[in-house]
Amino acid sequence: MDTIIVKMNESDIDEEKICQAAEIIRSGGLVAFPTETVYGLGANALDPVASTKIYAAKGRPSDNPLIAHIADLEMLKPLVEEIPEAARKLMDAFWPGPMTLIFKKSDLVPKETTGGLDTVAVRYPNHKIAQALIREAGVSIAAPSANLSGKPSPTMGEHVIDDMDGRIDMIIDGGMVGMGLESTIVDVTAETPMILRPGFITKEMLQEVVGQVGIDPAILQKPQEGLKPKAPGMKYRHYAPKADFTIYRGNKNKVATEILKRANEKAKEGFSVGIITAEEHLKLYEGKTDENICVIALGDLAHPETIANHLFQVLREFDKRGAEFIYGEAFSEDHIGQAIMNRLTKAAGYQITDL
Ligand code: TXA
Ligand code: MG
């Protein structure tokens, strides 16, 4: 299949191209588009055949449900059975934005979109291109992240092109996304809202709006028998780079010493090695690494959103460089740090060593 690739700026939307993309969605095709979190791979959420195409293009297991994206609150009603009070408060506070809510689904939403579940995930993205596309299509758009299943989520148009060129009808390249981590998922079907996937909207922020908020215990630890995450997608080894990736946690000097030791050993054996650190710690590695080692700072510890923003991009960068081993520092798990460490830990296949 020939994929149409168009470039567009959020501040200068090409209406003609949006119309073309919307027509593709309405006629059952697939269009990748930017959102404020990561790129999405969209299809008509109410068309079971179109939803099924998404699974094929991504190579995604069909029990992993999709998020329906809307562009105004009116679009929510037909998708859900009811809108609980807590959901209303959260929508008021955080929509449009990086929060997905899980509702009981209406009969209108096909099981192909929800991976067979009786619930539906809905998000109102805060991105002008995404909103223009959904509005013009006139239907809610089912969209998972636009990566091949198992690869890091795409945060730049070129990541989507790498993964999806030739597999889908159209890619809208809107440059680099603003956030770089997927939305916070909150289940509002039970009395107490529960976080199923951490993101930019933190537990503290949710609690300020609705009081008590739970967090799915299964997402804080290595997948194990008997404790299944409530968001089916969280059980997969997502966000995986090709390299063997290990994270070290503890005192920064001890961590750097250990990482340098391991990295230099592997580099001497001839392997291509990557180190993941923060701007503030670059000096701990300067002049101490073998030439086969590439040291990358994800961002500033003082501004954790910069770390979130570059995380997936850097994992893809190491894949491109052919890194065989990656050694990384653990970051704080406070606030947005919970989402950062959730993604990093999964990328490392839960290989974390405490020093
Ligand atoms: O920021 C985002 O959420 C991005 C952009 C494109 O909006 N989308 C995204 O989609 O990350 P995806 O498919 O990569 O992740 C959706 C997650 C999966 O873990 C899936 O299992 C979960 O949401 N999910 C979807 N519907 C659900 C449901 N009804 N109940 C529980 N979990 C659900
Ligand atoms: Mg995904």
GROMACS .gro file of C-alpha atoms and ligand atoms in nm:
model
  389
    1MET     CA    1   0.000   0.000   0.000
    2ASP     CA    2   0.119   0.352  -0.081
    3THR     CA    3   0.104   0.571   0.227
    4ILE     CA    4   0.023   0.940   0.176
    5ILE     CA    5   0.257   1.144   0.397
    6VAL     CA    6   0.170   1.505   0.473
    7LYS     CA    7   0.348   1.757   0.694
    8MET     CA    8   0.146   2.002   0.895
    9ASN     CA    9   0.198   2.248   1.175
   10GLU     CA   10  -0.040   2.272   1.470
   11SER     CA   11  -0.047   2.649   1.426
   12ASP     CA   12  -0.112   2.631   1.050
   13ILE     CA   13  -0.361   2.355   0.975
   14ASP     CA   14  -0.404   2.249   0.612
   15GLU     CA   15  -0.783   2.216   0.587
   16GLU     CA   16  -0.767   2.044   0.251
   17LYS     CA   17  -0.541   1.768   0.384
   18ILE     CA   18  -0.759   1.734   0.695
   19CYS     CA   19  -1.061   1.681   0.467
   20GLN     CA   20  -0.872   1.415   0.274
   21ALA     CA   21  -0.772   1.241   0.599
   22ALA     CA   22  -1.128   1.262   0.736
   23GLU     CA   23  -1.261   1.107   0.416
   24ILE     CA   24  -1.016   0.816   0.458
   25ILE     CA   25  -1.140   0.765   0.817
   26ARG     CA   26  -1.507   0.777   0.712
   27SER     CA   27  -1.448   0.522   0.438
   28GLY     CA   28  -1.286   0.275   0.677
   29GLY     CA   29  -0.915   0.354   0.626
   30LEU     CA   30  -0.628   0.426   0.867
   31VAL     CA   31  -0.466   0.765   0.937
   32ALA     CA   32  -0.184   0.831   1.185
   33PHE     CA   33  -0.197   1.174   1.350
   34PRO     CA   34  -0.022   1.369   1.627
   35THR     CA   35  -0.174   1.424   1.971
   36GLU     CA   36  -0.020   1.605   2.268
   37THR     CA   37   0.095   1.275   2.423
   38VAL     CA   38   0.216   1.047   2.141
   39TYR     CA   39   0.109   0.982   1.779
   40GLY     CA   40  -0.214   0.783   1.733
   41LEU     CA   41  -0.311   0.537   1.460
   42GLY     CA   42  -0.672   0.622   1.384
   43ALA     CA   43  -0.977   0.451   1.239
   44ASN     CA   44  -1.354   0.501   1.272
   45ALA     CA   45  -1.424   0.376   1.627
   46LEU     CA   46  -1.775   0.262   1.535
   47ASP     CA   47  -1.668   0.055   1.233
   48PRO     CA   48  -1.566  -0.297   1.341
   49VAL     CA   49  -1.384  -0.369   1.014
   50ALA     CA   50  -1.180  -0.048   1.038
   51SER     CA   51  -1.087  -0.121   1.401
   52THR     CA   52  -0.973  -0.467   1.302
   53LYS     CA   53  -0.737  -0.312   1.045
   54ILE     CA   54  -0.560  -0.125   1.326
   55TYR     CA   55  -0.465  -0.452   1.495
   56ALA     CA   56  -0.328  -0.588   1.168
   57ALA     CA   57  -0.122  -0.274   1.092
   58LYS     CA   58   0.034  -0.269   1.440
   59GLY     CA   59   0.070  -0.643   1.480
   60ARG     CA   60  -0.126  -0.593   1.804
   61PRO     CA   61  -0.300  -0.874   1.994
   62SER     CA   62  -0.676  -0.835   1.940
   63ASP     CA   63  -0.758  -0.856   2.313
   64ASN     CA   64  -0.590  -0.518   2.367
   65PRO     CA   65  -0.863  -0.251   2.348
   66LEU     CA   66  -0.837   0.084   2.169
   67ILE     CA   67  -0.902   0.438   2.298
   68ALA     CA   68  -1.187   0.629   2.127
   69HIS     CA   69  -1.085   0.993   2.068
   70ILE     CA   70  -1.348   1.268   2.068
   71ALA     CA   71  -1.331   1.640   1.989
   72ASP     CA   72  -1.617   1.773   2.200
   73LEU     CA   73  -1.816   1.652   2.500
   74GLU     CA   74  -2.127   1.585   2.287
   75MET     CA   75  -1.938   1.301   2.115
   76LEU     CA   76  -1.905   1.117   2.448
   77LYS     CA   77  -2.275   1.052   2.514
   78PRO     CA   78  -2.347   0.801   2.236
   79LEU     CA   79  -2.038   0.594   2.330
   80VAL     CA   80  -2.119   0.530   2.696
   81GLU     CA   81  -2.399   0.390   2.911
   82GLU     CA   82  -2.362   0.654   3.182
   83ILE     CA   83  -2.136   0.939   3.286
   84PRO     CA   84  -2.063   0.900   3.660
   85GLU     CA   85  -2.027   1.211   3.877
   86ALA     CA   86  -1.653   1.155   3.928
   87ALA     CA   87  -1.605   1.136   3.552
   88ARG     CA   88  -1.782   1.471   3.505
   89LYS     CA   89  -1.550   1.636   3.755
   90LEU     CA   90  -1.240   1.486   3.595
   91MET     CA   91  -1.356   1.585   3.246
   92ASP     CA   92  -1.414   1.943   3.366
   93ALA     CA   93  -1.069   1.956   3.515
   94PHE     CA   94  -0.855   1.776   3.257
   95TRP     CA   95  -1.028   1.761   2.915
   96PRO     CA   96  -0.912   1.829   2.656
   97GLY     CA   97  -0.589   1.676   2.782
   98PRO     CA   98  -0.372   1.371   2.852
   99MET     CA   99  -0.634   1.171   3.045
  100THR     CA  100  -0.830   0.868   2.923
  101LEU     CA  101  -1.145   0.759   3.110
  102ILE     CA  102  -1.291   0.409   3.112
  103PHE     CA  103  -1.675   0.399   3.096
  104LYS     CA  104  -1.936   0.127   3.059
  105LYS     CA  105  -1.983   0.113   2.683
  106SER     CA  106  -2.306   0.164   2.487
  107ASP     CA  107  -2.429  -0.089   2.231
  108LEU     CA  108  -2.307   0.144   1.957
  109VAL     CA  109  -1.940   0.070   2.026
  110PRO     CA  110  -1.835  -0.257   1.862
  111LYS     CA  111  -1.645  -0.519   2.062
  112GLU     CA  112  -1.373  -0.505   1.797
  113THR     CA  113  -1.287  -0.159   1.929
  114THR     CA  114  -1.293  -0.260   2.296
  115GLY     CA  115  -1.105  -0.588   2.263
  116GLY     CA  116  -1.419  -0.775   2.367
  117LEU     CA  117  -1.472  -0.573   2.688
  118ASP     CA  118  -1.801  -0.416   2.806
  119THR     CA  119  -1.617  -0.093   2.880
  120VAL     CA  120  -1.479   0.173   2.648
  121ALA     CA  121  -1.178   0.403   2.687
  122VAL     CA  122  -1.238   0.764   2.577
  123ARG     CA  123  -1.000   1.060   2.544
  124TYR     CA  124  -1.044   1.420   2.428
  125PRO     CA  125  -0.693   1.514   2.307
  126ASN     CA  126  -0.558   1.866   2.345
  127HIS     CA  127  -0.403   1.898   2.000
  128LYS     CA  128  -0.535   2.114   1.715
  129ILE     CA  129  -0.457   1.863   1.438
  130ALA     CA  130  -0.618   1.573   1.625
  131GLN     CA  131  -0.924   1.785   1.703
  132ALA     CA  132  -0.958   1.910   1.345
  133LEU     CA  133  -0.939   1.556   1.210
  134ILE     CA  134  -1.196   1.414   1.453
  135ARG     CA  135  -1.435   1.707   1.393
  136GLU     CA  136  -1.407   1.683   1.015
  137ALA     CA  137  -1.449   1.303   1.023
  138GLY     CA  138  -1.763   1.350   1.233
  139VAL     CA  139  -1.702   1.020   1.413
  140SER     CA  140  -1.499   0.926   1.718
  141ILE     CA  141  -1.160   0.791   1.619
  142ALA     CA  142  -1.021   0.473   1.774
  143ALA     CA  143  -0.646   0.518   1.809
  144PRO     CA  144  -0.373   0.327   1.984
  145SER     CA  145  -0.021   0.464   1.976
  146ALA     CA  146   0.105   0.456   1.615
  147ASN     CA  147   0.401   0.223   1.673
  148LEU     CA  148   0.445  -0.139   1.574
  149SER     CA  149   0.339  -0.350   1.871
  150GLY     CA  150   0.625  -0.381   2.123
  151LYS     CA  151   0.819  -0.075   1.997
  152PRO     CA  152   0.844   0.253   2.187
  153SER     CA  153   0.548   0.486   2.123
  154PRO     CA  154   0.616   0.741   1.846
  155THR     CA  155   0.683   1.099   1.954
  156MET     CA  156   0.795   1.231   1.612
  157GLY     CA  157   0.651   1.198   1.260
  158GLU     CA  158   0.961   1.010   1.147
  159HIS     CA  159   0.902   0.740   1.411
  160VAL     CA  160   0.556   0.679   1.261
  161ILE     CA  161   0.702   0.672   0.910
  162ASP     CA  162   0.965   0.419   1.025
  163ASP     CA  163   0.696   0.187   1.165
  164MET     CA  164   0.390   0.245   0.944
  165ASP     CA  165   0.499   0.352   0.594
  166GLY     CA  166   0.336   0.108   0.351
  167ARG     CA  167   0.098  -0.031   0.616
  168ILE     CA  168  -0.163   0.247   0.645
  169ASP     CA  169  -0.339   0.500   0.417
  170MET     CA  170  -0.202   0.828   0.551
  171ILE     CA  171   0.042   0.977   0.801
  172ILE     CA  172   0.004   1.336   0.924
  173ASP     CA  173   0.349   1.447   1.038
  174GLY     CA  174   0.298   1.727   1.289
  175GLY     CA  175   0.655   1.732   1.422
  176MET     CA  176   0.751   1.648   1.777
  177VAL     CA  177   0.470   1.594   2.030
  178GLY     CA  178   0.453   1.811   2.341
  179MET     CA  179   0.457   1.546   2.614
  180GLY     CA  180   0.602   1.220   2.495
  181LEU     CA  181   0.428   0.975   2.731
  182GLU     CA  182   0.083   0.823   2.680
  183SER     CA  183  -0.222   0.952   2.869
  184THR     CA  184  -0.311   0.865   3.227
  185ILE     CA  185  -0.587   0.602   3.216
  186VAL     CA  186  -0.852   0.626   3.490
  187ASP     CA  187  -1.130   0.372   3.535
  188VAL     CA  188  -1.445   0.551   3.651
  189THR     CA  189  -1.679   0.251   3.636
  190ALA     CA  190  -1.639   0.171   4.009
  191GLU     CA  191  -1.713   0.387   4.316
  192THR     CA  192  -1.348   0.490   4.360
  193PRO     CA  193  -1.168   0.600   4.041
  194MET     CA  194  -0.864   0.385   3.972
  195ILE     CA  195  -0.547   0.462   3.774
  196LEU     CA  196  -0.477   0.184   3.523
  197ARG     CA  197  -0.178   0.357   3.360
  198PRO     CA  198   0.019   0.648   3.512
  199GLY     CA  199   0.082   0.958   3.299
  200PHE     CA  200   0.115   1.336   3.309
  201ILE     CA  201  -0.204   1.374   3.512
  202THR     CA  202  -0.075   1.240   3.842
  203LYS     CA  203  -0.256   1.070   4.129
  204GLU     CA  204  -0.220   1.389   4.335
  205MET     CA  205  -0.384   1.596   4.058
  206LEU     CA  206  -0.674   1.350   4.029
  207GLN     CA  207  -0.720   1.340   4.406
  208GLU     CA  208  -0.751   1.716   4.422
  209VAL     CA  209  -1.057   1.689   4.200
  210VAL     CA  210  -1.233   1.370   4.318
  211GLY     CA  211  -1.089   1.281   4.657
  212GLN     CA  212  -0.982   0.922   4.691
  213VAL     CA  213  -0.815   0.759   4.389
  214GLY     CA  214  -0.676   0.404   4.369
  215ILE     CA  215  -0.398   0.266   4.154
  216ASP     CA  216  -0.408  -0.077   3.992
  217PRO     CA  217  -0.156  -0.273   4.206
  218ALA     CA  218  -0.061  -0.489   3.908
  219ILE     CA  219   0.107  -0.200   3.724
  220LEU     CA  220   0.358  -0.126   3.997
  221GLN     CA  221   0.535  -0.459   3.973
  222LYS     CA  222   0.659  -0.726   3.739
  223PRO     CA  223   0.373  -0.916   3.574
  224GLN     CA  224   0.306  -1.235   3.766
  225GLU     CA  225   0.051  -1.513   3.778
  226GLY     CA  226  -0.274  -1.414   3.946
  227LEU     CA  227  -0.224  -1.036   3.933
  228LYS     CA  228  -0.339  -0.917   3.592
  229PRO     CA  229  -0.335  -0.546   3.507
  230LYS     CA  230  -0.684  -0.409   3.443
  231ALA     CA  231  -0.569  -0.232   3.125
  232PRO     CA  232  -0.494  -0.534   2.906
  233GLY     CA  233  -0.215  -0.349   2.723
  234MET     CA  234  -0.014  -0.305   3.043
  235LYS     CA  235   0.070  -0.675   3.056
  236TYR     CA  236   0.283  -0.666   2.745
  237ARG     CA  237   0.653  -0.587   2.737
  238HIS     CA  238   0.593  -0.254   2.571
  239TYR     CA  239   0.834   0.020   2.484
  240ALA     CA  240   1.110  -0.229   2.431
  241PRO     CA  241   1.440  -0.127   2.275
  242LYS     CA  242   1.632  -0.404   2.097
  243ALA     CA  243   1.920  -0.384   2.348
  244ASP     CA  244   1.945  -0.564   2.678
  245PHE     CA  245   1.853  -0.278   2.912
  246THR     CA  246   1.929  -0.264   3.286
  247ILE     CA  247   1.843   0.014   3.530
  248TYR     CA  248   2.044   0.095   3.843
  249ARG     CA  249   1.887   0.269   4.141
  250GLY     CA  250   2.054   0.428   4.442
  251ASN     CA  251   2.316   0.688   4.531
  252LYS     CA  252   2.414   0.876   4.213
  253ASN     CA  253   2.789   0.818   4.252
  254LYS     CA  254   2.749   0.448   4.322
  255VAL     CA  255   2.513   0.418   4.027
  256ALA     CA  256   2.752   0.595   3.790
  257THR     CA  257   3.045   0.382   3.909
  258GLU     CA  258   2.850   0.060   3.850
  259ILE     CA  259   2.718   0.172   3.512
  260LEU     CA  260   3.068   0.274   3.399
  261LYS     CA  261   3.211  -0.059   3.510
  262ARG     CA  262   2.947  -0.265   3.326
  263ALA     CA  263   2.945  -0.044   3.016
  264ASN     CA  264   3.324  -0.042   2.979
  265GLU     CA  265   3.339  -0.422   3.024
  266LYS     CA  266   3.084  -0.477   2.746
  267ALA     CA  267   3.247  -0.218   2.521
  268LYS     CA  268   3.584  -0.393   2.560
  269GLU     CA  269   3.419  -0.717   2.450
  270GLY     CA  270   3.324  -0.531   2.130
  271PHE     CA  271   2.956  -0.462   2.201
  272SER     CA  272   2.784  -0.137   2.118
  273VAL     CA  273   2.675   0.019   2.447
  274GLY     CA  274   2.444   0.300   2.556
  275ILE     CA  275   2.417   0.488   2.884
  276ILE     CA  276   2.103   0.677   2.991
  277THR     CA  277   2.151   0.958   3.241
  278ALA     CA  278   2.034   1.313   3.317
  279GLU     CA  279   2.194   1.649   3.225
  280GLU     CA  280   2.300   1.706   3.584
  281HIS     CA  281   2.491   1.373   3.590
  282LEU     CA  282   2.670   1.392   3.253
  283LYS     CA  283   2.989   1.505   3.425
  284LEU     CA  284   3.001   1.175   3.619
  285TYR     CA  285   3.066   0.997   3.289
  286GLU     CA  286   3.275   1.252   3.101
  287GLY     CA  287   3.614   1.119   2.991
  288LYS     CA  288   3.552   0.781   3.157
  289THR     CA  289   3.387   0.586   2.878
  290ASP     CA  290   3.524   0.363   2.604
  291GLU     CA  291   3.469   0.492   2.248
  292ASN     CA  292   3.199   0.228   2.178
  293ILE     CA  293   2.979   0.387   2.441
  294CYS     CA  294   2.717   0.650   2.367
  295VAL     CA  295   2.602   0.852   2.670
  296ILE     CA  296   2.265   1.029   2.636
  297ALA     CA  297   2.096   1.260   2.888
  298LEU     CA  298   1.717   1.221   2.876
  299GLY     CA  299   1.661   1.567   3.025
  300ASP     CA  300   1.699   1.772   3.345
  301LEU     CA  301   1.620   1.624   3.684
  302ALA     CA  302   1.495   1.970   3.779
  303HIS     CA  303   1.238   1.953   3.496
  304PRO     CA  304   1.116   1.592   3.481
  305GLU     CA  305   0.881   1.676   3.191
  306THR     CA  306   1.194   1.706   2.973
  307ILE     CA  307   1.286   1.349   3.071
  308ALA     CA  308   0.935   1.226   2.982
  309ASN     CA  309   0.950   1.411   2.653
  310HIS     CA  310   1.269   1.241   2.529
  311LEU     CA  311   1.233   0.893   2.676
  312PHE     CA  312   1.082   0.707   2.380
  313GLN     CA  313   1.286   0.908   2.130
  314VAL     CA  314   1.610   0.804   2.301
  315LEU     CA  315   1.510   0.437   2.314
  316ARG     CA  316   1.446   0.451   1.938
  317GLU     CA  317   1.776   0.635   1.889
  318PHE     CA  318   1.963   0.350   2.059
  319ASP     CA  319   1.787   0.100   1.830
  320LYS     CA  320   1.904   0.299   1.527
  321ARG     CA  321   2.262   0.305   1.657
  322GLY     CA  322   2.245  -0.071   1.704
  323ALA     CA  323   2.301  -0.059   2.081
  324GLU     CA  324   2.329  -0.410   2.226
  325PHE     CA  325   2.343  -0.315   2.594
  326ILE     CA  326   2.192  -0.012   2.765
  327TYR     CA  327   2.263   0.088   3.125
  328GLY     CA  328   2.040   0.353   3.276
  329GLU     CA  329   1.991   0.551   3.593
  330ALA     CA  330   1.661   0.522   3.779
  331PHE     CA  331   1.472   0.851   3.825
  332SER     CA  332   1.254   0.980   4.107
  333GLU     CA  333   0.909   0.818   4.121
  334ASP     CA  334   0.738   1.130   4.254
  335HIS     CA  335   0.450   1.283   4.057
  336ILE     CA  336   0.516   1.245   3.684
  337GLY     CA  337   0.817   1.032   3.783
  338GLN     CA  338   0.576   0.745   3.840
  339ALA     CA  339   0.487   0.743   3.470
  340ILE     CA  340   0.852   0.784   3.367
  341MET     CA  341   0.966   0.490   3.580
  342ASN     CA  342   0.664   0.279   3.474
  343ARG     CA  343   0.769   0.311   3.107
  344LEU     CA  344   1.143   0.277   3.174
  345THR     CA  345   1.097  -0.031   3.392
  346LYS     CA  346   0.887  -0.199   3.125
  347ALA     CA  347   1.140  -0.105   2.856
  348ALA     CA  348   1.404  -0.274   3.070
  349GLY     CA  349   1.192  -0.588   3.104
  350TYR     CA  350   1.189  -0.520   3.483
  351GLN     CA  351   1.569  -0.551   3.513
  352ILE     CA  352   1.629  -0.308   3.800
  353THR     CA  353   1.920  -0.339   4.042
  354ASP     CA  354   1.925  -0.154   4.374
  355LEU     CA  355   2.270  -0.041   4.484
  356TXA     O1  356  -0.197   0.907   2.501
  356TXA     C1  357  -0.256   0.807   2.463
  356TXA     O2  358  -0.339   0.748   2.536
  356TXA     C2  359  -0.229   0.757   2.321
  356TXA     C3  360  -0.275   0.862   2.222
  356TXA     C4  361  -0.268   0.817   2.080
  356TXA     O3  362  -0.406   0.903   2.257
  356TXA     N1  363  -0.291   0.631   2.296
  356TXA     C5  364  -0.246   0.514   2.352
  356TXA     O4  365  -0.315   0.401   2.310
  356TXA     O5  366  -0.155   0.508   2.429
  356TXA     P1  367  -0.262   0.254   2.333
  356TXA     O6  368  -0.354   0.167   2.256
  356TXA     O7  369  -0.119   0.243   2.301
  356TXA     O8  370  -0.288   0.227   2.484
  356TXA     C6  371  -0.420   0.212   2.532
  356TXA     C7  372  -0.421   0.143   2.663
  356TXA     C8  373  -0.388  -0.003   2.655
  356TXA     O9  374  -0.305  -0.040   2.763
  356TXA     C9  375  -0.525  -0.068   2.667
  356TXA    O10  376  -0.517  -0.197   2.720
  356TXA    C10  377  -0.597   0.028   2.759
  356TXA    O11  378  -0.554   0.153   2.715
  356TXA     N2  379  -0.744   0.023   2.743
  356TXA    C11  380  -0.816   0.058   2.635
  356TXA     N3  381  -0.947   0.034   2.656
  356TXA    C12  382  -0.959  -0.017   2.779
  356TXA    C13  383  -1.069  -0.065   2.859
  356TXA     N4  384  -1.192  -0.062   2.813
  356TXA     N5  385  -1.042  -0.110   2.983
  356TXA    C14  386  -0.914  -0.111   3.031
  356TXA     N6  387  -0.806  -0.070   2.960
  356TXA    C15  388  -0.828  -0.024   2.836
  357MG      MG  389   0.068   0.180   2.285
   0.00000   0.00000   0.00000
